[in-house]
CSV table of C-alpha atoms in Angstrom, one decimal:
chain,number,residue,atom,x,y,z
C,850,LEU,CA,96.2,85.5,70.5
C,851,ALA,CA,95.2,81.9,70.2
C,852,LYS,CA,93.0,80.8,73.1
C,853,THR,CA,94.0,77.7,75.0
C,854,THR,CA,91.9,75.2,76.9
C,855,GLN,CA,93.3,72.8,79.5
C,856,PRO,CA,91.8,70.6,82.2
C,857,ILE,CA,91.6,72.5,85.4
C,858,SER,CA,93.0,69.7,87.5
C,859,MET,CA,94.5,66.2,87.3
C,860,ASP,CA,95.5,63.6,89.9
C,861,SER,CA,98.2,61.1,89.6
C,862,TYR,CA,100.4,58.7,91.7
C,863,GLU,CA,104.1,58.6,92.0
C,864,GLY,CA,105.8,56.6,89.2
C,865,GLN,CA,103.0,57.1,86.7
C,866,GLU,CA,103.2,58.9,83.4
C,867,VAL,CA,101.1,62.0,83.2
C,868,ASN,CA,99.8,63.5,80.0
C,869,ILE,CA,98.2,67.0,80.0
C,870,THR,CA,96.5,68.0,76.8
C,871,CYS,CA,96.0,71.6,75.7
C,872,SER,CA,93.6,72.6,72.9
C,873,HIS,CA,94.4,75.6,70.7
C,874,ASN,CA,92.1,75.5,67.7
C,875,ASN,CA,93.0,79.0,66.5
C,876,ILE,CA,96.8,78.6,66.5
C,877,ALA,CA,98.5,80.7,63.8
C,878,THR,CA,101.1,79.5,61.3
C,879,ASN,CA,103.9,81.2,63.1
C,880,ASP,CA,102.9,80.3,66.6
C,881,TYR,CA,105.0,78.1,68.9
C,882,ILE,CA,103.6,76.1,71.8
C,883,THR,CA,105.2,76.6,75.2
C,884,TRP,CA,104.7,75.0,78.5
C,885,TYR,CA,105.5,76.5,81.9
C,886,GLN,CA,105.4,75.0,85.4
C,887,GLN,CA,104.6,76.8,88.6
C,888,PHE,CA,105.3,75.6,92.1
C,889,PRO,CA,103.5,77.3,95.0
C,890,SER,CA,105.0,80.6,96.1
C,891,GLN,CA,107.2,80.7,92.9
C,892,GLY,CA,107.0,82.3,89.5
C,893,PRO,CA,106.3,80.1,86.5
C,894,ARG,CA,109.3,78.5,84.8
C,895,PHE,CA,109.8,77.4,81.2
C,896,ILE,CA,109.8,73.6,80.7
C,897,ILE,CA,109.5,72.9,77.0
C,898,GLN,CA,108.6,74.4,73.7
C,899,GLY,CA,107.7,73.0,70.3
C,900,TYR,CA,106.4,73.9,66.8
C,901,LYS,CA,105.4,70.5,65.4
C,902,THR,CA,105.8,66.7,65.9
C,903,LYS,CA,107.7,65.8,69.1
C,904,VAL,CA,110.2,67.5,71.4
C,905,THR,CA,111.9,65.9,74.3
C,906,ASN,CA,114.2,67.3,77.0
C,907,GLU,CA,115.3,66.1,80.4
C,908,VAL,CA,112.1,67.2,82.0
C,909,ALA,CA,109.3,66.3,79.6
C,910,SER,CA,108.1,65.5,76.1
C,911,LEU,CA,105.8,67.6,74.0
C,912,PHE,CA,103.7,65.9,71.3
C,913,ILE,CA,102.1,68.1,68.6
C,914,PRO,CA,99.9,66.5,65.9
C,915,ALA,CA,100.1,67.5,62.3
C,916,ASP,CA,97.1,69.9,62.5
C,917,ARG,CA,98.7,71.6,65.6
C,918,LYS,CA,95.3,72.3,67.1
C,919,SER,CA,96.3,70.6,70.3
C,920,SER,CA,99.4,69.5,72.2
C,921,THR,CA,100.2,67.1,74.9
C,922,LEU,CA,102.8,67.6,77.7
C,923,SER,CA,104.0,64.2,78.9
C,924,LEU,CA,105.8,63.8,82.2
C,925,PRO,CA,107.4,60.4,82.7
C,926,ARG,CA,107.3,58.7,86.1
C,927,VAL,CA,106.1,61.7,88.1
C,928,SER,CA,107.2,62.2,91.7
C,929,LEU,CA,105.7,64.2,94.5
C,930,SER,CA,107.8,67.2,93.5
C,931,ASP,CA,106.0,67.4,90.1
C,932,THR,CA,103.0,68.7,92.0
C,933,ALA,CA,102.5,72.1,90.4
C,934,VAL,CA,100.4,74.1,88.0
C,935,TYR,CA,101.2,73.6,84.3
C,936,TYR,CA,100.4,76.3,81.7
C,937,CYS,CA,100.1,76.0,78.0
C,938,LEU,CA,100.9,79.1,76.0
C,939,VAL,CA,100.6,79.7,72.3
C,940,GLY,CA,102.3,82.6,70.6
C,941,GLY,CA,104.9,83.9,68.2
C,942,ASP,CA,106.0,87.0,66.3
C,943,ASN,CA,102.6,88.3,65.5
C,944,GLN,CA,101.8,88.8,69.2
C,945,GLY,CA,104.5,91.5,69.6
C,946,GLY,CA,106.0,89.7,72.5
C,947,LYS,CA,102.8,89.5,74.6
C,948,LEU,CA,102.6,86.5,77.0
C,949,ILE,CA,99.2,85.5,78.2
C,950,PHE,CA,98.7,82.7,80.7
C,951,GLY,CA,95.4,80.8,80.9
C,952,GLN,CA,94.1,79.0,83.9
C,953,GLY,CA,96.6,76.2,83.8
C,954,THR,CA,96.2,72.6,85.0
C,955,GLU,CA,96.8,71.9,88.6
C,956,LEU,CA,98.5,68.5,88.9
C,957,SER,CA,98.5,66.7,92.2
C,958,VAL,CA,100.8,63.7,92.6
C,959,LYS,CA,100.0,61.4,95.5
C,960,PRO,CA,102.2,58.8,97.1
B,1390,ASP,CA,123.2,86.6,85.9
B,1391,ALA,CA,121.2,86.4,89.1
B,1392,GLY,CA,117.9,86.2,87.2
B,1393,VAL,CA,115.0,88.6,87.6
B,1394,ILE,CA,115.1,90.3,91.0
B,1395,GLN,CA,112.0,91.7,92.7
B,1396,SER,CA,111.8,93.6,95.9
B,1397,PRO,CA,110.4,93.5,98.4
B,1398,ARG,CA,109.4,89.8,98.7
B,1399,HIS,CA,106.6,90.7,101.1
B,1400,GLU,CA,104.8,93.9,101.7
B,1401,VAL,CA,102.1,94.6,104.3
B,1402,THR,CA,100.5,98.0,104.1
B,1403,GLU,CA,97.4,99.8,105.2
B,1404,MET,CA,94.6,100.7,102.9
B,1405,GLY,CA,95.2,104.1,101.4
B,1406,GLN,CA,98.9,103.9,101.5
B,1407,GLU,CA,101.2,104.1,98.4
B,1408,VAL,CA,102.9,100.8,97.5
B,1409,THR,CA,105.9,100.6,95.1
B,1410,LEU,CA,107.1,97.2,93.8
B,1411,ARG,CA,110.5,97.0,92.1
B,1412,CYS,CA,112.0,94.7,89.4
B,1413,LYS,CA,115.4,94.3,87.9
B,1414,PRO,CA,115.2,92.3,84.7
B,1415,ILE,CA,117.9,90.0,83.3
B,1416,SER,CA,120.6,92.0,81.5
B,1417,GLY,CA,120.1,92.1,77.8
B,1418,HIS,CA,116.4,91.2,77.9
B,1419,ASP,CA,114.3,93.7,75.8
B,1420,TYR,CA,110.9,92.8,77.3
B,1421,LEU,CA,109.6,93.2,80.8
B,1422,PHE,CA,106.2,92.1,82.1
B,1423,TRP,CA,104.2,92.7,85.2
B,1424,TYR,CA,101.7,90.1,86.3
B,1425,ARG,CA,99.3,89.8,89.2
B,1426,GLN,CA,98.2,86.4,90.6
B,1427,THR,CA,95.3,85.6,92.8
B,1428,MET,CA,93.3,82.5,93.4
B,1429,MET,CA,90.2,83.9,91.8
B,1430,ARG,CA,91.7,85.5,88.7
B,1431,GLY,CA,94.8,83.4,88.1
B,1432,LEU,CA,97.9,85.0,86.5
B,1433,GLU,CA,96.9,88.3,84.9
B,1434,LEU,CA,99.2,90.4,82.6
B,1435,LEU,CA,99.0,94.0,83.8
B,1436,ILE,CA,101.5,95.7,81.5
B,1437,TYR,CA,104.6,95.0,79.4
B,1438,PHE,CA,107.5,97.0,78.1
B,1439,ASN,CA,109.7,96.7,75.1
B,1440,ASN,CA,113.0,98.6,75.2
B,1441,ASN,CA,111.7,100.6,78.2
B,1442,VAL,CA,108.5,101.7,76.4
B,1443,PRO,CA,105.1,100.5,77.6
B,1444,ILE,CA,103.5,98.5,74.8
B,1445,ASP,CA,100.3,97.3,76.3
B,1446,ASP,CA,98.8,98.5,79.6
B,1447,SER,CA,95.3,97.2,78.9
B,1448,GLY,CA,95.6,94.8,81.9
B,1449,MET,CA,96.2,97.6,84.4
B,1450,PRO,CA,93.0,97.5,86.6
B,1451,GLU,CA,92.5,101.2,87.1
B,1452,ASP,CA,94.2,104.5,87.5
B,1453,ARG,CA,95.5,103.7,90.9
B,1454,PHE,CA,98.0,101.5,89.2
B,1455,SER,CA,101.0,102.9,87.3
B,1456,ALA,CA,104.2,101.4,86.0
B,1457,LYS,CA,107.5,102.9,84.8
B,1458,MET,CA,110.7,101.7,83.3
B,1459,PRO,CA,113.2,104.5,83.4
B,1460,ASN,CA,116.0,102.4,82.1
B,1461,ALA,CA,116.8,98.9,80.9
B,1462,SER,CA,117.7,97.6,84.3
B,1463,PHE,CA,114.8,98.8,86.5
B,1464,SER,CA,111.0,99.0,86.6
B,1465,THR,CA,108.5,99.9,89.2
B,1466,LEU,CA,104.8,99.1,89.7
B,1467,LYS,CA,103.0,101.6,91.9
B,1468,ILE,CA,99.6,101.4,93.5
B,1469,GLN,CA,98.3,104.6,95.0
B,1470,PRO,CA,96.1,104.5,97.0
B,1471,SER,CA,96.2,100.8,97.8
B,1472,GLU,CA,93.0,98.8,98.6
B,1473,PRO,CA,92.4,95.4,100.2
B,1474,ARG,CA,91.4,93.9,96.8
B,1475,ASP,CA,94.9,94.7,95.6
B,1476,SER,CA,96.2,91.9,97.8
B,1477,ALA,CA,98.0,89.4,95.5
B,1478,VAL,CA,101.3,88.1,94.4
B,1479,TYR,CA,102.9,90.4,91.8
B,1480,PHE,CA,105.4,88.9,89.4
B,1481,CYS,CA,107.9,90.5,87.1
B,1482,ALA,CA,109.3,88.6,84.1
B,1483,SER,CA,111.6,89.4,81.2
B,1484,THR,CA,112.4,87.9,77.8
B,1485,THR,CA,114.7,88.5,75.0
B,1486,GLY,CA,112.2,89.5,72.3
B,1487,THR,CA,109.4,88.5,70.0
B,1488,GLY,CA,108.9,85.1,68.5
B,1489,ALA,CA,108.4,82.8,71.5
B,1490,PRO,CA,111.3,83.3,73.8
B,1491,GLU,CA,111.6,81.7,77.2
B,1492,ALA,CA,110.3,84.0,79.9
B,1493,PHE,CA,112.1,84.3,83.2
B,1494,PHE,CA,110.1,85.2,86.3
B,1495,GLY,CA,111.2,86.8,89.5
B,1496,GLN,CA,110.2,85.3,92.9
B,1497,GLY,CA,107.3,87.7,93.2
B,1498,THR,CA,106.1,90.2,95.8
B,1499,ARG,CA,103.4,89.1,98.1
B,1500,LEU,CA,101.3,92.2,98.8
B,1501,THR,CA,98.8,92.3,101.6
B,1502,VAL,CA,96.7,95.4,102.1
B,1503,VAL,CA,94.8,95.6,105.4
């Protein structure tokens, strides 16, 4: 499994754009990059997934450079309710379905 | 579908007692995962099943922990005997298969062993 490295914590203010970068130098050819969000007292929930270039949905954007050794989750105009832990996962067919979560990034949004 | 359902939501037990946590995955999902989350160790994968068969239990802390999946709609995680260091939130999750499918998590069981 490709190891991922993220900042442990980040602070932001309401209305700002937040970018969380994840490093995954050993990503395999068939691996996808997936991000989850976890609120206190809840299980993680899927927010976005990508393979290369850029993916956007109603919640976030995911930017993946050509070498795929890193990825950046972008949250536009955050609000207090975006305060959560964000996890970056890398995996695909060769992991046999295994899902390993790293330490995640604890994002704190302040008013 | 109601999503992944875990029970109980909270469990308080005395050291030495047996604890059984339950999980009902989403219908049609082939994979089921058990995780444990603590402040110190984060979200740890304990064991996961594919089509009711345990695939990897290397994350199970010790012999006091056991997990079963008797059918596609039910799984249990048992701790016997329980110890205070087992206090944590235990999550169950399910997915549709390999590749990189979206994982759906239950609400978790908060276990406190006193």
